[in-house]
């Protein structure tokens, strides 16, 4: 379905020719993680909240679907678009308006990327308190909309805990502005919370106010081989209770993931770790001598049989390589068309959950392989299930095995990547009727004509 020419012209009057990209320009753009992200006919790039407001009011009047987009790094299909819809990109709302080092708060446009914010904060000895592999492209607006987590969430919370205030344009063009820069504000219903994790289905976030934390480091970083997940959990607990180091990251990888990401690497001692069932990436800081403190904690863990082997990074290049081992998607390149699941489980139950899921998967289809990476301290693991050939059409079938005992363990089938299109059926299957009804009522109240990111998140 093509967009009516008069609407396109009216939008041009609002954002100007520089503010619009048509099919030809879109064909030349990188669609990001999902190849269907640029399926719409028109991408609009407003430069202000006022322009966003006027565009939304016009689209609501014409009943045209609007899909907000940031860096298109989302992993659940939330930014996918179709012909007849318009993409509303926040890429030109990319200004850091203020950064207050005393109050540790920044006010910025929703299109600022995580890397740009992190650099600006570092200049003041501060950090956004959140980090993950998509940092160079992911925008703050997109991260709030998916309530992103990442490697530091176990200490500093997910985006929900980082947000101090928001400016949001609603479907009818009205603007909610609550850009306070304080953590304590109890001024009636916390309506701005509705937009965190809403994946663009309730409104467009245009500006945000974020809490910052003091910059940490220098870090000591290590890759550590552990014989099983039980002992990885013990290591996680020991490190966090250690008075000698402050833990910045505790990531977990299955040995087969490490094998895939180090296959062409020259560093033999790191490749050797892949023989273990699990490898943890640890990063810590300490008041002095972080390397020596980490070596001491790991030495005690080795004597207690908690770890099998460890390599502590000796140079910045080695530290970066260790992070590359964790963040590289070699597994998906080698076996495209695999399935990703994003679950969290209370840490104490994580080993038994993964053991029973692996066994369910094996008995269901012994031809499927399982790769695990994740944020261990949060009990949040990303499960990649794949085969030598693409299995993209088997998402729901495997999802049933993934989610079988999650609720009874107190876990979640959607830890940090959002619902988008991918997990909509799972949400419909597992959320209770009261929650589903509430979600639909909130959606209808804020977006009565269903123009905001149509078809995403909220089950029909
Ligand atoms: C290599 C890699 C590693 C990752 N690691 C992690 C990780 O460790 N932890 C984690 O939590 N996530 C991770 N992610 C995914 C993460 O959710 C996204 O990177 C990010 O949160 C989305 O930001 P974005 O700007 O790319 O949004 P997009 O992908 O463009 O959009 C995501 C969703 O938000 C909506 N949206 C975007 N901007 C706005 C806005 N301004 N207002 C309203 N709605 C909006 C979109 O409509 C869509 O539904 C990773 C992604 C990659 C590629």
mmCIF file of C-alpha atoms and ligand atoms in Angstrom, residues 31-34 37 66-81 88-91 93 109-114 130-135 137-153 158-159 167-169 195 197-208 251 326-329 340 342 373-375 380 382 415-421 452-453 456-457, ligand 1:
data_model
loop_
_atom_site.group_PDB
_atom_site.id
_atom_site.type_symbol
_atom_site.label_atom_id
_atom_site.label_comp_id
_atom_site.label_asym_id
_atom_site.label_seq_id
_atom_site.Cartn_x
_atom_site.Cartn_y
_atom_site.Cartn_z
ATOM 1 C CA UNK A 31 18.821 -1.951 7.597
ATOM 2 C CA UNK A 32 20.583 -2.907 10.838
ATOM 3 C CA UNK A 33 20.045 -6.190 12.669
ATOM 4 C CA UNK A 34 16.765 -7.104 10.964
ATOM 5 C CA UNK A 37 13.656 -2.776 9.193
ATOM 6 C CA UNK A 66 4.478 5.211 12.482
ATOM 7 C CA UNK A 67 7.468 3.093 13.523
ATOM 8 C CA UNK A 68 10.093 4.906 15.639
ATOM 9 C CA UNK A 69 13.667 3.883 14.923
ATOM 10 C CA UNK A 70 16.967 4.581 16.651
ATOM 11 C CA UNK A 71 20.056 2.602 15.700
ATOM 12 C CA UNK A 72 18.127 -0.470 14.393
ATOM 13 C CA UNK A 73 20.126 -2.757 16.713
ATOM 14 C CA UNK A 74 17.039 -4.168 18.433
ATOM 15 C CA UNK A 75 16.989 -7.971 18.488
ATOM 16 C CA UNK A 76 13.249 -8.732 18.607
ATOM 17 C CA UNK A 77 11.914 -7.217 15.376
ATOM 18 C CA UNK A 78 10.452 -4.130 17.104
ATOM 19 C CA UNK A 79 11.767 -1.799 14.384
ATOM 20 C CA UNK A 80 10.525 -3.851 11.400
ATOM 21 C CA UNK A 81 8.470 -1.788 8.912
ATOM 22 C CA UNK A 88 10.286 8.021 12.288
ATOM 23 C CA UNK A 89 14.044 8.091 12.839
ATOM 24 C CA UNK A 90 15.403 9.999 15.835
ATOM 25 C CA UNK A 91 18.884 10.205 14.278
ATOM 26 C CA UNK A 93 17.773 14.500 17.684
ATOM 27 C CA UNK A 109 18.166 13.955 22.477
ATOM 28 C CA UNK A 110 16.803 10.421 22.080
ATOM 29 C CA UNK A 111 19.012 9.868 19.007
ATOM 30 C CA UNK A 112 22.337 10.139 20.873
ATOM 31 C CA UNK A 113 24.178 6.816 20.696
ATOM 32 C CA UNK A 114 25.469 5.049 23.792
ATOM 33 C CA UNK A 130 25.196 0.754 31.096
ATOM 34 C CA UNK A 131 27.118 -0.954 28.313
ATOM 35 C CA UNK A 132 26.685 -3.671 25.699
ATOM 36 C CA UNK A 133 27.951 -4.786 22.303
ATOM 37 C CA UNK A 134 25.598 -2.610 20.205
ATOM 38 C CA UNK A 135 26.972 0.596 21.828
ATOM 39 C CA UNK A 137 24.733 2.320 16.973
ATOM 40 C CA UNK A 138 22.150 1.836 19.743
ATOM 41 C CA UNK A 139 20.491 5.117 20.711
ATOM 42 C CA UNK A 140 19.393 6.172 24.167
ATOM 43 C CA UNK A 141 15.762 6.418 22.938
ATOM 44 C CA UNK A 142 15.888 2.854 21.575
ATOM 45 C CA UNK A 143 17.565 1.585 24.725
ATOM 46 C CA UNK A 144 14.858 3.127 26.899
ATOM 47 C CA UNK A 145 12.193 1.735 24.579
ATOM 48 C CA UNK A 146 13.566 -1.802 24.949
ATOM 49 C CA UNK A 147 14.602 -1.265 28.595
ATOM 50 C CA UNK A 148 18.080 -2.485 27.659
ATOM 51 C CA UNK A 149 20.240 -4.183 30.274
ATOM 52 C CA UNK A 150 23.738 -5.294 29.283
ATOM 53 C CA UNK A 151 26.846 -6.098 31.272
ATOM 54 C CA UNK A 152 26.460 -3.587 34.118
ATOM 55 C CA UNK A 153 22.751 -4.080 34.906
ATOM 56 C CA UNK A 158 18.484 -1.613 33.433
ATOM 57 C CA UNK A 159 17.536 1.574 31.543
ATOM 58 C CA UNK A 167 9.875 13.867 26.889
ATOM 59 C CA UNK A 168 7.408 11.833 24.833
ATOM 60 C CA UNK A 169 5.196 12.721 21.879
ATOM 61 C CA UNK A 195 7.049 4.388 27.869
ATOM 62 C CA UNK A 197 10.115 -0.861 27.501
ATOM 63 C CA UNK A 198 7.051 0.001 25.362
ATOM 64 C CA UNK A 199 9.084 -0.430 22.137
ATOM 65 C CA UNK A 200 7.506 2.596 20.466
ATOM 66 C CA UNK A 201 3.931 1.295 20.783
ATOM 67 C CA UNK A 202 2.709 4.154 23.017
ATOM 68 C CA UNK A 203 4.594 7.227 21.828
ATOM 69 C CA UNK A 204 7.906 8.605 20.580
ATOM 70 C CA UNK A 205 10.615 9.454 23.113
ATOM 71 C CA UNK A 206 12.308 12.657 21.922
ATOM 72 C CA UNK A 207 14.431 13.832 24.876
ATOM 73 C CA UNK A 208 15.619 12.161 28.048
ATOM 74 C CA UNK A 251 29.831 -12.667 31.697
ATOM 75 C CA UNK A 326 32.408 -12.522 24.383
ATOM 76 C CA UNK A 327 30.762 -10.100 21.932
ATOM 77 C CA UNK A 328 31.596 -11.627 18.537
ATOM 78 C CA UNK A 329 28.692 -13.302 16.735
ATOM 79 C CA UNK A 340 17.918 -16.628 19.799
ATOM 80 C CA UNK A 342 16.744 -14.279 25.964
ATOM 81 C CA UNK A 373 26.314 -16.445 26.319
ATOM 82 C CA UNK A 374 25.029 -14.032 28.908
ATOM 83 C CA UNK A 375 25.179 -11.778 31.874
ATOM 84 C CA UNK A 380 20.364 -13.659 32.121
ATOM 85 C CA UNK A 382 21.064 -15.790 25.578
ATOM 86 C CA UNK A 415 14.974 -10.539 29.899
ATOM 87 C CA UNK A 416 16.369 -7.560 28.000
ATOM 88 C CA UNK A 417 15.716 -7.613 24.247
ATOM 89 C CA UNK A 418 12.011 -6.806 24.304
ATOM 90 C CA UNK A 419 8.978 -8.469 22.739
ATOM 91 C CA UNK A 420 8.811 -6.815 19.287
ATOM 92 C CA UNK A 421 7.322 -9.283 16.844
ATOM 93 C CA UNK A 452 2.120 3.675 16.961
ATOM 94 C CA UNK A 453 4.337 0.789 15.837
ATOM 95 C CA UNK A 456 4.209 -4.949 17.789
ATOM 96 C CA UNK A 457 4.333 -6.108 21.432
HETATM 97 C C1 LIG B 1 25.818 -6.540 19.093
HETATM 98 C C2 LIG B 1 24.600 -6.273 19.958
HETATM 99 C C3 LIG B 1 24.661 -6.535 21.304
HETATM 100 C C4 LIG B 1 23.545 -6.283 22.114
HETATM 101 N N1 LIG B 1 23.652 -6.545 23.441
HETATM 102 C C5 LIG B 1 22.629 -6.221 24.249
HETATM 103 C C6 LIG B 1 22.743 -6.426 25.659
HETATM 104 O O1 LIG B 1 23.740 -6.925 26.172
HETATM 105 N N2 LIG B 1 21.704 -6.054 26.433
HETATM 106 C C7 LIG B 1 20.562 -5.503 25.896
HETATM 107 O O2 LIG B 1 19.654 -5.161 26.644
HETATM 108 N N3 LIG B 1 20.425 -5.345 24.570
HETATM 109 C C8 LIG B 1 21.419 -5.678 23.734
HETATM 110 N N4 LIG B 1 21.270 -5.499 22.394
HETATM 111 C C9 LIG B 1 19.959 -5.052 21.860
HETATM 112 C C10 LIG B 1 19.441 -3.711 22.352
HETATM 113 O O3 LIG B 1 18.105 -3.901 22.768
HETATM 114 C C11 LIG B 1 19.373 -2.657 21.348
HETATM 115 O O4 LIG B 1 20.704 -2.548 20.889
HETATM 116 C C12 LIG B 1 18.937 -1.271 21.833
HETATM 117 O O5 LIG B 1 18.345 -1.265 23.098
HETATM 118 C C13 LIG B 1 17.941 -0.681 20.873
HETATM 119 O O6 LIG B 1 18.387 0.609 20.526
HETATM 120 P P1 LIG B 1 18.224 1.141 19.019
HETATM 121 O O7 LIG B 1 18.486 2.593 19.066
HETATM 122 O O8 LIG B 1 19.047 0.349 18.084
HETATM 123 O O9 LIG B 1 16.687 0.887 18.749
HETATM 124 P P2 LIG B 1 15.979 0.267 17.474
HETATM 125 O O10 LIG B 1 16.517 -1.097 17.202
HETATM 126 O O11 LIG B 1 15.999 1.228 16.365
HETATM 127 O O12 LIG B 1 14.496 0.120 18.041
HETATM 128 C C14 LIG B 1 14.200 -0.799 19.045
HETATM 129 C C15 LIG B 1 12.743 -0.601 19.492
HETATM 130 O O13 LIG B 1 12.585 0.652 20.140
HETATM 131 C C16 LIG B 1 11.674 1.510 19.428
HETATM 132 N N5 LIG B 1 12.261 2.846 19.468
HETATM 133 C C17 LIG B 1 13.498 3.226 19.041
HETATM 134 N N6 LIG B 1 13.698 4.516 19.325
HETATM 135 C C18 LIG B 1 12.565 4.977 19.915
HETATM 136 C C19 LIG B 1 12.157 6.232 20.439
HETATM 137 N N7 LIG B 1 12.969 7.287 20.432
HETATM 138 N N8 LIG B 1 10.907 6.347 20.970
HETATM 139 C C20 LIG B 1 10.083 5.282 21.004
HETATM 140 N N9 LIG B 1 10.415 4.070 20.530
HETATM 141 C C21 LIG B 1 11.646 3.918 20.008
HETATM 142 C C22 LIG B 1 11.551 0.895 18.054
HETATM 143 O O14 LIG B 1 10.288 1.176 17.481
HETATM 144 C C23 LIG B 1 11.743 -0.580 18.341
HETATM 145 O O15 LIG B 1 10.548 -1.136 18.789
HETATM 146 C C24 LIG B 1 22.363 -5.758 21.554
HETATM 147 C C25 LIG B 1 22.305 -5.492 20.191
HETATM 148 C C26 LIG B 1 23.411 -5.740 19.387
HETATM 149 C C27 LIG B 1 23.321 -5.439 17.922
#
